[in-house]
Short mmCIF file of C-alpha atoms in Angstrom, two decimals:
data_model
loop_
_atom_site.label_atom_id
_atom_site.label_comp_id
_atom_site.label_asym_id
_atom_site.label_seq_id
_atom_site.Cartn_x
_atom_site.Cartn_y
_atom_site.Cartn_z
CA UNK A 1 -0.17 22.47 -7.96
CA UNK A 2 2.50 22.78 -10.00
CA UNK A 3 2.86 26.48 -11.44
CA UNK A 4 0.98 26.96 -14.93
CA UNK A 5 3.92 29.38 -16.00
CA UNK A 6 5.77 26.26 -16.47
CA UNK A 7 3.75 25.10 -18.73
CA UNK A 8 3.45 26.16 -22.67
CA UNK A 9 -0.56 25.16 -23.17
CA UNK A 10 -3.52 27.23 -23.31
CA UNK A 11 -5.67 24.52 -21.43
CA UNK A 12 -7.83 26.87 -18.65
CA UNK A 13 -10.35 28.95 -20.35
CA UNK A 14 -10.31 32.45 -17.75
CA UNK A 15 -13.98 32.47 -16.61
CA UNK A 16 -15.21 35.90 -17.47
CA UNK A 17 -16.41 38.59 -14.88
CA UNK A 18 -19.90 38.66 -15.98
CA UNK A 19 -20.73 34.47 -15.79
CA UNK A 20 -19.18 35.00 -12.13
CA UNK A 21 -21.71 38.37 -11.00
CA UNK A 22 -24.97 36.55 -12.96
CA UNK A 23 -24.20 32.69 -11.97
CA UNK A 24 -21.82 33.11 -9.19
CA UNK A 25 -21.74 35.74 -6.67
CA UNK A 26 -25.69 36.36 -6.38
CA UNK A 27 -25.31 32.68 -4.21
CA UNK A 28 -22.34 33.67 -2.47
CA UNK A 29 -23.73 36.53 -1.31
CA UNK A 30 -27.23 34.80 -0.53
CA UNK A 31 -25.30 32.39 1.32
CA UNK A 32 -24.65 34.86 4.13
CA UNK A 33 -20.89 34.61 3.75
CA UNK A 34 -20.59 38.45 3.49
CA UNK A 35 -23.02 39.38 5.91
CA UNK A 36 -26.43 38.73 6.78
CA UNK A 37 -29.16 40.52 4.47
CA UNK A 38 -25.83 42.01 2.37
CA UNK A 39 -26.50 43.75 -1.22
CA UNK A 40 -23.92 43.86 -3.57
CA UNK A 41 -22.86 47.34 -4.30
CA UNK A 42 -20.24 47.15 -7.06
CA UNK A 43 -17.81 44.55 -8.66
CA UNK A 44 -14.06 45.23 -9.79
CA UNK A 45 -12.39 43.19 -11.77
CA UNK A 46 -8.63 42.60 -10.55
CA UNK A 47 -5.74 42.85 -13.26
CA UNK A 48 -3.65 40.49 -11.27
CA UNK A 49 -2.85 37.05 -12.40
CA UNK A 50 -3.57 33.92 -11.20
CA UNK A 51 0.08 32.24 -10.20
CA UNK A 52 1.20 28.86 -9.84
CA UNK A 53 -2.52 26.91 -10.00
CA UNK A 54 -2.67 24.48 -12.86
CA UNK A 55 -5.81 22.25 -12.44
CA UNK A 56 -8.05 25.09 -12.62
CA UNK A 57 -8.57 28.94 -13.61
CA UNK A 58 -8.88 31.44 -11.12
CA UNK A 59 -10.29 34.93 -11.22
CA UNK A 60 -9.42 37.60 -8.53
CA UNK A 61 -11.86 40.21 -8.06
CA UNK A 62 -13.03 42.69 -5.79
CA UNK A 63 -16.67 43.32 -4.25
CA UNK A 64 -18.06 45.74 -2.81
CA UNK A 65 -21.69 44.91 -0.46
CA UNK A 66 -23.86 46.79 1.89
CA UNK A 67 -24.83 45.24 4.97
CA UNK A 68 -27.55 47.67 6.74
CA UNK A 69 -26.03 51.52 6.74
CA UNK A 70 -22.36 49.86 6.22
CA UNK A 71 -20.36 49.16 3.03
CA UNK A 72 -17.40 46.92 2.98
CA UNK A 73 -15.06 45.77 0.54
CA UNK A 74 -13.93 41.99 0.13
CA UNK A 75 -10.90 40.89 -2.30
CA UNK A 76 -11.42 37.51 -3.70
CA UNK A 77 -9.68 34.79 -5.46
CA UNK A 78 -12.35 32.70 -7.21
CA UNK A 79 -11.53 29.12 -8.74
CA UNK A 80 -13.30 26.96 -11.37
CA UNK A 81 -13.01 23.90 -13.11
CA UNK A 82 -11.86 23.87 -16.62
CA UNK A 83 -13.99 23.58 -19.37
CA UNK A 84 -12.90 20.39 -21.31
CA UNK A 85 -14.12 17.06 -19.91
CA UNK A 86 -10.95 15.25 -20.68
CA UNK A 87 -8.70 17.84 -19.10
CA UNK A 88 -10.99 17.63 -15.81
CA UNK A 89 -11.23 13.63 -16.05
CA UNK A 90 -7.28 13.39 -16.30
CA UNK A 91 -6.96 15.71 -13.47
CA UNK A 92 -10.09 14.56 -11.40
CA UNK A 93 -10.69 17.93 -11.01
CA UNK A 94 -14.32 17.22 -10.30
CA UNK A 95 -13.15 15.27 -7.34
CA UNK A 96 -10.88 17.91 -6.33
CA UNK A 97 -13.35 20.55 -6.03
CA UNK A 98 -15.44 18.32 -3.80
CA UNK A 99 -12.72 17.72 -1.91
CA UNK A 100 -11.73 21.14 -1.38
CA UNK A 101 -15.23 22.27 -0.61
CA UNK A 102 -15.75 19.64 2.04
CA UNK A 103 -12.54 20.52 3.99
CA UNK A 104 -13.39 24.15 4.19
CA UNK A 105 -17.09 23.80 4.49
CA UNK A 106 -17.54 20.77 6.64
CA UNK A 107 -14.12 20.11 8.33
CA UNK A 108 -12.19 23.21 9.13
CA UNK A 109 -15.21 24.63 10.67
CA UNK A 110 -14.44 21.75 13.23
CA UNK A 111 -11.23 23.29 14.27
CA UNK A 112 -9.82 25.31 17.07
CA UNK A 113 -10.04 29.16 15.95
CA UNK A 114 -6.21 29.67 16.44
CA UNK A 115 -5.78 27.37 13.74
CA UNK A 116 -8.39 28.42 11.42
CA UNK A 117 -5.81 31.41 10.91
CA UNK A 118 -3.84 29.25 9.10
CA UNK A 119 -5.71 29.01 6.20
CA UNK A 120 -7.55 32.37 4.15
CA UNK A 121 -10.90 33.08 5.06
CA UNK A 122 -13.46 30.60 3.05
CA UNK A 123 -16.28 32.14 1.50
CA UNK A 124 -18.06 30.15 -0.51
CA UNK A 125 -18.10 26.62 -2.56
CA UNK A 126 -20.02 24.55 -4.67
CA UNK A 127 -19.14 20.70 -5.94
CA UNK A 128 -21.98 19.37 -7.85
CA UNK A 129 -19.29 16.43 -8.46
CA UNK A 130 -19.45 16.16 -12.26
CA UNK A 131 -23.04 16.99 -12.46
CA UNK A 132 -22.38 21.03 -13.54
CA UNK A 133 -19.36 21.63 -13.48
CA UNK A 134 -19.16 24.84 -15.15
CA UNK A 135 -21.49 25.60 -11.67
CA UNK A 136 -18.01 24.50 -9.61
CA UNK A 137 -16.54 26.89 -7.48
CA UNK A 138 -14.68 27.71 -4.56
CA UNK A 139 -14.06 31.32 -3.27
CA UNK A 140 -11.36 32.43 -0.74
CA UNK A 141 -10.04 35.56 0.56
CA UNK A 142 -7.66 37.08 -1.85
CA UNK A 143 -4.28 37.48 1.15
CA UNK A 144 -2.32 39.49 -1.50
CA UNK A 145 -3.70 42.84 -0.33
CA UNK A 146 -2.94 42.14 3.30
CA UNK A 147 0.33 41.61 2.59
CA UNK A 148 1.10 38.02 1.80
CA UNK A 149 3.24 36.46 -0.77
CA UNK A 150 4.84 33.52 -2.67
CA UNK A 151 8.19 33.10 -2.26
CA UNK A 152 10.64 34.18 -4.60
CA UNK A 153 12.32 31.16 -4.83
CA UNK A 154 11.35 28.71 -7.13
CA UNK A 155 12.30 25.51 -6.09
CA UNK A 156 14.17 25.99 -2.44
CA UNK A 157 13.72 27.98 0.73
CA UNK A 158 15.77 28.78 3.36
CA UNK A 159 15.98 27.90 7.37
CA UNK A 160 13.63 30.64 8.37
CA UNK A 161 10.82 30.13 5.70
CA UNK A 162 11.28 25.97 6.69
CA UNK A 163 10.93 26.51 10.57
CA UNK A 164 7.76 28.55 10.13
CA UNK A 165 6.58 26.36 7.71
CA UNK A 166 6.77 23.50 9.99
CA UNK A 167 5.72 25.26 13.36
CA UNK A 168 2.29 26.00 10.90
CA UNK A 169 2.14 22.59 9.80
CA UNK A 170 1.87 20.97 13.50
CA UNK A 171 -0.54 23.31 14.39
CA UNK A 172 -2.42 22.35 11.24
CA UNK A 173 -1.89 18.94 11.96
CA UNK A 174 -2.67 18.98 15.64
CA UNK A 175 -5.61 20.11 15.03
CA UNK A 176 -6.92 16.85 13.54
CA UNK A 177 -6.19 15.06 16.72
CA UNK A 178 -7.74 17.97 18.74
CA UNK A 179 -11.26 17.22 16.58
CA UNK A 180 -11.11 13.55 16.15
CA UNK A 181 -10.91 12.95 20.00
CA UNK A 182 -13.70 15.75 20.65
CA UNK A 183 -15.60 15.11 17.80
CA UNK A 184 -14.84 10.95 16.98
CA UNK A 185 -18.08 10.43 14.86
CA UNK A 186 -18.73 13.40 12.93
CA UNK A 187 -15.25 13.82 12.24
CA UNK A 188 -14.49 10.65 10.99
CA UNK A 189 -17.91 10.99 8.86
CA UNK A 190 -16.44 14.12 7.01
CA UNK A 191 -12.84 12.25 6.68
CA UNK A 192 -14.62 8.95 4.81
CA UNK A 193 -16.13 11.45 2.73
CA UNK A 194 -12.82 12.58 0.93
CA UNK A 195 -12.42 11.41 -2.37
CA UNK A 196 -8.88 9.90 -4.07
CA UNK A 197 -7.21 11.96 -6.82
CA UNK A 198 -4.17 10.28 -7.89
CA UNK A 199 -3.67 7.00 -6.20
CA UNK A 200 -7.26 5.55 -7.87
CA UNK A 201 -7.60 1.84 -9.08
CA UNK A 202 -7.38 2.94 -13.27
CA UNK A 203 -4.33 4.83 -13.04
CA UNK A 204 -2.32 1.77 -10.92
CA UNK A 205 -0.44 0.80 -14.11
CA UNK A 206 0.58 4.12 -15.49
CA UNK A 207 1.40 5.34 -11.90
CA UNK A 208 4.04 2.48 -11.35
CA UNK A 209 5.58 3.30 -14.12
CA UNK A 210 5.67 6.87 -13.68
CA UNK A 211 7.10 7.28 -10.52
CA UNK A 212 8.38 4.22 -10.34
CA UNK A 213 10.67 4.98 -13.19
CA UNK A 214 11.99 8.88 -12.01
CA UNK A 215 11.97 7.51 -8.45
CA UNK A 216 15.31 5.27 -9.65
CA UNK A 217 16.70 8.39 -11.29
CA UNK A 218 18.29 8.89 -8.27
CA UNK A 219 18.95 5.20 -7.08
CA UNK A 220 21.05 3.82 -10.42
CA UNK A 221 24.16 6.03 -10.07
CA UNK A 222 24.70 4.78 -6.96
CA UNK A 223 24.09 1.49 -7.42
CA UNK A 224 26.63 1.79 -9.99
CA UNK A 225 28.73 3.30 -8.13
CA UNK A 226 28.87 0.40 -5.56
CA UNK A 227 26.87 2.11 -3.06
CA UNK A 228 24.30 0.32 -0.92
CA UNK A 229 23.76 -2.11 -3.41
CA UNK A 230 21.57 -4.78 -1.39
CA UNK A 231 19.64 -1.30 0.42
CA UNK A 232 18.95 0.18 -2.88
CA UNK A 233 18.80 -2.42 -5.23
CA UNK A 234 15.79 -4.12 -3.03
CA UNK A 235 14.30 -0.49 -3.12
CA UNK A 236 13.87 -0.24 -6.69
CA UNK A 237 12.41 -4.24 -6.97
CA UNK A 238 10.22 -2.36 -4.56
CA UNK A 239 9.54 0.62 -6.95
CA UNK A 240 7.86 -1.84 -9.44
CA UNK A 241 4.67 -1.64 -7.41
CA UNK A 242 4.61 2.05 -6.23
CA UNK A 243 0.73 1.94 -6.20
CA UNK A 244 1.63 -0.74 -3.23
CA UNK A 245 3.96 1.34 -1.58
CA UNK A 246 1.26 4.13 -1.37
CA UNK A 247 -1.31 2.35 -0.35
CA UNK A 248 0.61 0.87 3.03
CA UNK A 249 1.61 4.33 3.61
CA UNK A 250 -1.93 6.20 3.56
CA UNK A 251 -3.37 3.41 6.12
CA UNK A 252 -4.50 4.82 9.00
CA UNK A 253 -3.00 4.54 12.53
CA UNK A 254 -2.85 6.50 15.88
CA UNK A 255 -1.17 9.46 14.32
CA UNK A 256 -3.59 10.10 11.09
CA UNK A 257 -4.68 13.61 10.50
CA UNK A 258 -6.02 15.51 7.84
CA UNK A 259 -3.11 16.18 5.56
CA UNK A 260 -2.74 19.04 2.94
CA UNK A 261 -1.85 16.51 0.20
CA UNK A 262 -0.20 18.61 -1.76
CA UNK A 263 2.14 19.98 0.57
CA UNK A 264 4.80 22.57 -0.71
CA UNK A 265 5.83 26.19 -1.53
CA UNK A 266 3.51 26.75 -4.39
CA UNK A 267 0.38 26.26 -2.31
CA UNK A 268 1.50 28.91 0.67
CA UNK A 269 2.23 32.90 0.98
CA UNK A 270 4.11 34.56 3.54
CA UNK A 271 3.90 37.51 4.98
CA UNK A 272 7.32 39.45 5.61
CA UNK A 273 8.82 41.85 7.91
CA UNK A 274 12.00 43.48 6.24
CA UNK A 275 12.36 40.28 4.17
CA UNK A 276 12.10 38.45 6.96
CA UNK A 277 9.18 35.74 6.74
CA UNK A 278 7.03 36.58 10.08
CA UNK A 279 3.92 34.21 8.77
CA UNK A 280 2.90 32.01 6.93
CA UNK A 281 -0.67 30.46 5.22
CA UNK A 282 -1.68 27.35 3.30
CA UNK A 283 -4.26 27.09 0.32
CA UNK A 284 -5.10 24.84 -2.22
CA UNK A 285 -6.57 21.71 -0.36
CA UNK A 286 -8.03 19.72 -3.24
CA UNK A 287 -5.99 16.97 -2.58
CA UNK A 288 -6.13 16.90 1.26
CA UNK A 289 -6.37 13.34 3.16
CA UNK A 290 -6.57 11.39 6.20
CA UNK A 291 -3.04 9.95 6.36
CA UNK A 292 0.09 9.83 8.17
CA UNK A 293 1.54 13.49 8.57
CA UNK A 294 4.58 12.26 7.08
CA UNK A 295 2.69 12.53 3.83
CA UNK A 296 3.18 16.33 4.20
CA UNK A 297 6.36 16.40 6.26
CA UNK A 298 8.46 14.59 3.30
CA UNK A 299 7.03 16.13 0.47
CA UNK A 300 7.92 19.49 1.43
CA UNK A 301 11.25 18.34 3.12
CA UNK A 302 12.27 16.63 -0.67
CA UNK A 303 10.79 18.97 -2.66
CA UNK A 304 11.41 22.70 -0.93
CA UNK A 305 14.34 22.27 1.51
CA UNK A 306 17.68 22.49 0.11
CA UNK A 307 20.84 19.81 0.90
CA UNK A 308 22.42 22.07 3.20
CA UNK A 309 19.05 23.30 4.94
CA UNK A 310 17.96 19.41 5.05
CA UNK A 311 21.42 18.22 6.03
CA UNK A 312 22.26 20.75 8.19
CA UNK A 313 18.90 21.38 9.99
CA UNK A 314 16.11 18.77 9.46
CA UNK A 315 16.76 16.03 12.07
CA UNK A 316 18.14 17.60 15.43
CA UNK A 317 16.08 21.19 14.73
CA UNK A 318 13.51 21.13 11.95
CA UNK A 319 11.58 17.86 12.58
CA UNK A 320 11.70 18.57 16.63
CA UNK A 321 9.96 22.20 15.88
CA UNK A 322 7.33 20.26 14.21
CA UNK A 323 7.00 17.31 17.11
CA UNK A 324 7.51 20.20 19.91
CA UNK A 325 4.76 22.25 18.33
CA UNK A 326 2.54 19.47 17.89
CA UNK A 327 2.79 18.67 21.43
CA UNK A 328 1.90 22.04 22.76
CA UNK A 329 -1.32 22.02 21.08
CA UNK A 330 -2.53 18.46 20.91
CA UNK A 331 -1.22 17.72 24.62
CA UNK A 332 -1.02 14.40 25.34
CA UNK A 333 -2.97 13.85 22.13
CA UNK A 334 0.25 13.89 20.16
CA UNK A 335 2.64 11.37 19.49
CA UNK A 336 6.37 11.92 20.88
CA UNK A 337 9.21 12.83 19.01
CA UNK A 338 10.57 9.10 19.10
CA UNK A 339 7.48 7.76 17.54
CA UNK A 340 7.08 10.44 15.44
CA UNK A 341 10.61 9.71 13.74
CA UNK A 342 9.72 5.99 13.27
CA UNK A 343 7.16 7.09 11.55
CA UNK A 344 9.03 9.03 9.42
CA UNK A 345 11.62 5.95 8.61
CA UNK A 346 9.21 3.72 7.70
CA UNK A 347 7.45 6.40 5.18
CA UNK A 348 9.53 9.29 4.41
CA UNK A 349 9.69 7.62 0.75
CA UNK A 350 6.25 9.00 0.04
CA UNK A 351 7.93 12.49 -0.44
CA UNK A 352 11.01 11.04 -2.48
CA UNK A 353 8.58 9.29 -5.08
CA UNK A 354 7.03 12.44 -5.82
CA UNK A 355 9.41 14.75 -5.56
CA UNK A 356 11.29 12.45 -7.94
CA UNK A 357 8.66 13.65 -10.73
CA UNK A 358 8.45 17.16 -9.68
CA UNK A 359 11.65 18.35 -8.76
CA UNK A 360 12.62 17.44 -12.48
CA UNK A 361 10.17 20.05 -13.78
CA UNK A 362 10.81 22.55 -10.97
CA UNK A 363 14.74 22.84 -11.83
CA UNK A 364 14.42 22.72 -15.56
CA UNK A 365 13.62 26.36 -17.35
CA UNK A 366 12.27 24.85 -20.32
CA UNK A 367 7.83 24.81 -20.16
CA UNK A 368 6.24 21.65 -20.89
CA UNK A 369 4.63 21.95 -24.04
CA UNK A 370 1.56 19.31 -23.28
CA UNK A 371 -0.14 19.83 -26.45
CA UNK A 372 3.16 18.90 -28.19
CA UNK A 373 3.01 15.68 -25.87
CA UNK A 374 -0.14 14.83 -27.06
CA UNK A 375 0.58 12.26 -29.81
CA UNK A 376 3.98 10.61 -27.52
CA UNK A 377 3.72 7.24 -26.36
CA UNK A 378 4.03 6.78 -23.20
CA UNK A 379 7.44 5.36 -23.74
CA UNK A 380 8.36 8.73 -24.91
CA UNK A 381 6.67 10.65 -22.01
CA UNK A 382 8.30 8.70 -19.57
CA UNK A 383 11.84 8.96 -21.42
CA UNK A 384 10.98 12.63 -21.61
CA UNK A 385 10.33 12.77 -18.10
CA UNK A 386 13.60 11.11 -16.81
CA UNK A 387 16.10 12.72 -18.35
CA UNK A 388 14.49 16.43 -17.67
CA UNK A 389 16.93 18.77 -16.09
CA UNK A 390 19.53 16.40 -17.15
CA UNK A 391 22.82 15.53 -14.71
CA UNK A 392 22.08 18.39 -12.38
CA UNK A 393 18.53 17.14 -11.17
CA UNK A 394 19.85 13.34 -11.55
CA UNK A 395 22.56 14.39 -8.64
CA UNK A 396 20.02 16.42 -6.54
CA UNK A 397 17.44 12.73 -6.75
CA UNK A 398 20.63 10.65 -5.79
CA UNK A 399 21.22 13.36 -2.71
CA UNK A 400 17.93 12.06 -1.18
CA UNK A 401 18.25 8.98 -1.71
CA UNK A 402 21.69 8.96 0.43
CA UNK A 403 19.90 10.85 3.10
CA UNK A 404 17.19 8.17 3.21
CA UNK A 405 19.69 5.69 3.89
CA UNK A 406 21.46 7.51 6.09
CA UNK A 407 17.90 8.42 7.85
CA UNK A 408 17.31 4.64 8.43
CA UNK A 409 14.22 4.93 5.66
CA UNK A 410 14.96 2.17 3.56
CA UNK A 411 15.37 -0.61 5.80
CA UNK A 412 11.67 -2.11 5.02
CA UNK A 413 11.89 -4.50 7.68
CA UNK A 414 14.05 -6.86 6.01
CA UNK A 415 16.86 -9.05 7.15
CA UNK A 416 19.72 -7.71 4.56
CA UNK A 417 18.58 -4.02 4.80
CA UNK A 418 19.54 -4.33 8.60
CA UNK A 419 22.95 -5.15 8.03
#
């Protein structure tokens, strides 16, 4: 999610450390998830603060249980819904949290161990899905005491942060095809169970216009400047039904795995040797899906790799780390490396679209004030949103877009785009 420091509203209420030792933790523990008969010894309260999670609050804390004759200490980060029902219905946070539940509860259990490394140790969850949702929770290991980390960069990271990145990602990734040939029917229970958070029915309209609008931020000054015109001028008739364009790329083929969703630096930590990134672990699955794994490939590759990183490394290095890694865990399983980059031509725009809305708010140091927002139009929002960052964001949008060209990704099958 997109970090709350950026933003100028006091909209998540901190749950406080008492509601979460009465209400909370006594199931947690009872669950087993610390240790079979375990008694809770003490609770600390941890003074650091929750970073870069919007669509929720989060409390870190530290326990302390006894299991037998043996103590042990867990560090926790703890997540709950927000109190206001608007704030959680414009967010489908409900849905979110029974999402993120289900992956790490029903789903991830399904994978290889290796892989399960990937992600921090889950604990404990609870979606009653809009029932009680002050009763919504999902706890994970806190990695900040063993060492892990988010970036220091903002927006853009370099070669050795992408290439572990992406080596994580295909095992991630591979995984899905690992579980969905062992396990075809209970697997593909679990997936149907997954609810949508963004591309629903109701928001259609105001999602066209959205992203369709900030994805031709980066279109019109080349159009204008003479540029691809039939390429790019077909791609933004296209842009008037963005909801469409989604929808074609989330349907499900050969390749489908579970995807993140919402796949970029603000929802991983590293760990680091002399500055050097050694590892690397994802969090923050609310928005996971079954989909292409494009859907997480071009959203990171738009949104946290740089034009010299992408230019210089993506293709010929980056993308075969990903396809080479996939292979030598899914086998025969995986696709090959010239499939995989079809796939990648034909929806690589997925990542453009929203990186077109997010990359605005990433570059620009000024927060979003969303409470001053809340009488705009959504003429003004969307005017608002376009212009962010100003001339410097509009050039780093109309960088993609030439790469996407370039790439082969905006041909859509069509007679003139071939030329």
């Amino acid at each position: 999610m997109i970090s709350q420091s950026l933003f100028s509203s006091e909209w998540f209420k901190m749950p406080s450390i008492e509601f979460f030792k009465s209400n909370i933790l006594p199931q947690a523990i009872a669950s087993g998830s610390f240790g079979k008969n375990a008694e809770l010894v003490q609770i600390l309260e941890d003074s650091t603060e929750a970073q870069d999670q919007f669509a929720s609050s989060v409390l870190f804390a530290e326990i302390e249980v006894r299991v037998g004759a043996s103590k042990q200490r867990f560090s926790l980060v703890c997540k709950f819904q927000c109190e206001n029902a608007q704030r959680r219905e414009r967010f489908r946070t409900d849905f979110q949290f029974w999402n993120e539940v289900l992956v790490y509860q029903d789903i991830v259990p399904m994978f290889p161990i290796n892989v399960l490394d990937i992600l921090p140790q889950f604990y404990f969850g609870v979606s009653t899905l809009m029932e009680a949702p002050e009763n919504d929770v999902v706890i994970l290991e806190n990695l900040i005491p063993s060492g892990y980390r988010l970036t220091k960069e903002r927006v853009f990271l370099d070669y050795d942060h992408c290439a572990l990145v992406f080596r994580k990602l295909a095992e991630f990734h591979a995984a899905s095809l690992l579980v969905k040939s062992k396990y075809q029917l209970k697997f593909a229970n679990k997936i149907n169970e997954l609810k949508e958070t963004r591309w629903y029915i109701r928001a259609k309209e105001i999602n066209n216009r959205y992203y369709g609008e900030n994805a031709k931020r980066g279109i019109i000054p080349l159009v204008k400047s003479g540029k691809h015109p039939v390429i790019l001028n077909h791609f933004m008739e296209k842009l008037s039904d963005v909801f469409g364009i989604m929808n074609d790329i989330f349907q499900v083929n050969e390749m489908s795995v579970l995807c993140h969703g919402d796949f970029c630096r603000n929802n991983m930590v590293f760990k680091y040797e002399e500055d050097h990134p050694v590892d690397v672990k994802f969090f923050d699955l609310a928005t996971a899906r079954y989909s292409s794994p494009i859907v997480d490939i071009s959203f990171f590759l738009f949104l946290n790799m740089s034009l010299e990183v992408r230019r210089k490394h993506f293709k010929d290095e980056l993308f075969k780390v990903y396809a080479d890694t996939l292979q030598q865990v899914a086998g025969t399983l995986a696709p090959s490396l010239q499939d995989l980059w079809k796939e990648f031509q034909q929806k690589a725009i997925y990542g453009y679209i929203l990186a077109s809305f997010f990359l605005p708010i990433m570059l620009d140091d000024t927060p979003i004030n969303l409470d001053a927002q809340v009488d705009e139009s959504e003429e003004e929002k969307i005017e608002r949103s376009v212009t962010r960052g100003g001339e410097k964001v509009t050039k780093v949008l109309s960088e993609i877009v030439t790469d996407l060209v370039n790439w082969g990704c905006l041909a859509f099958d069509t007679q003139e785009c071939q030329k």
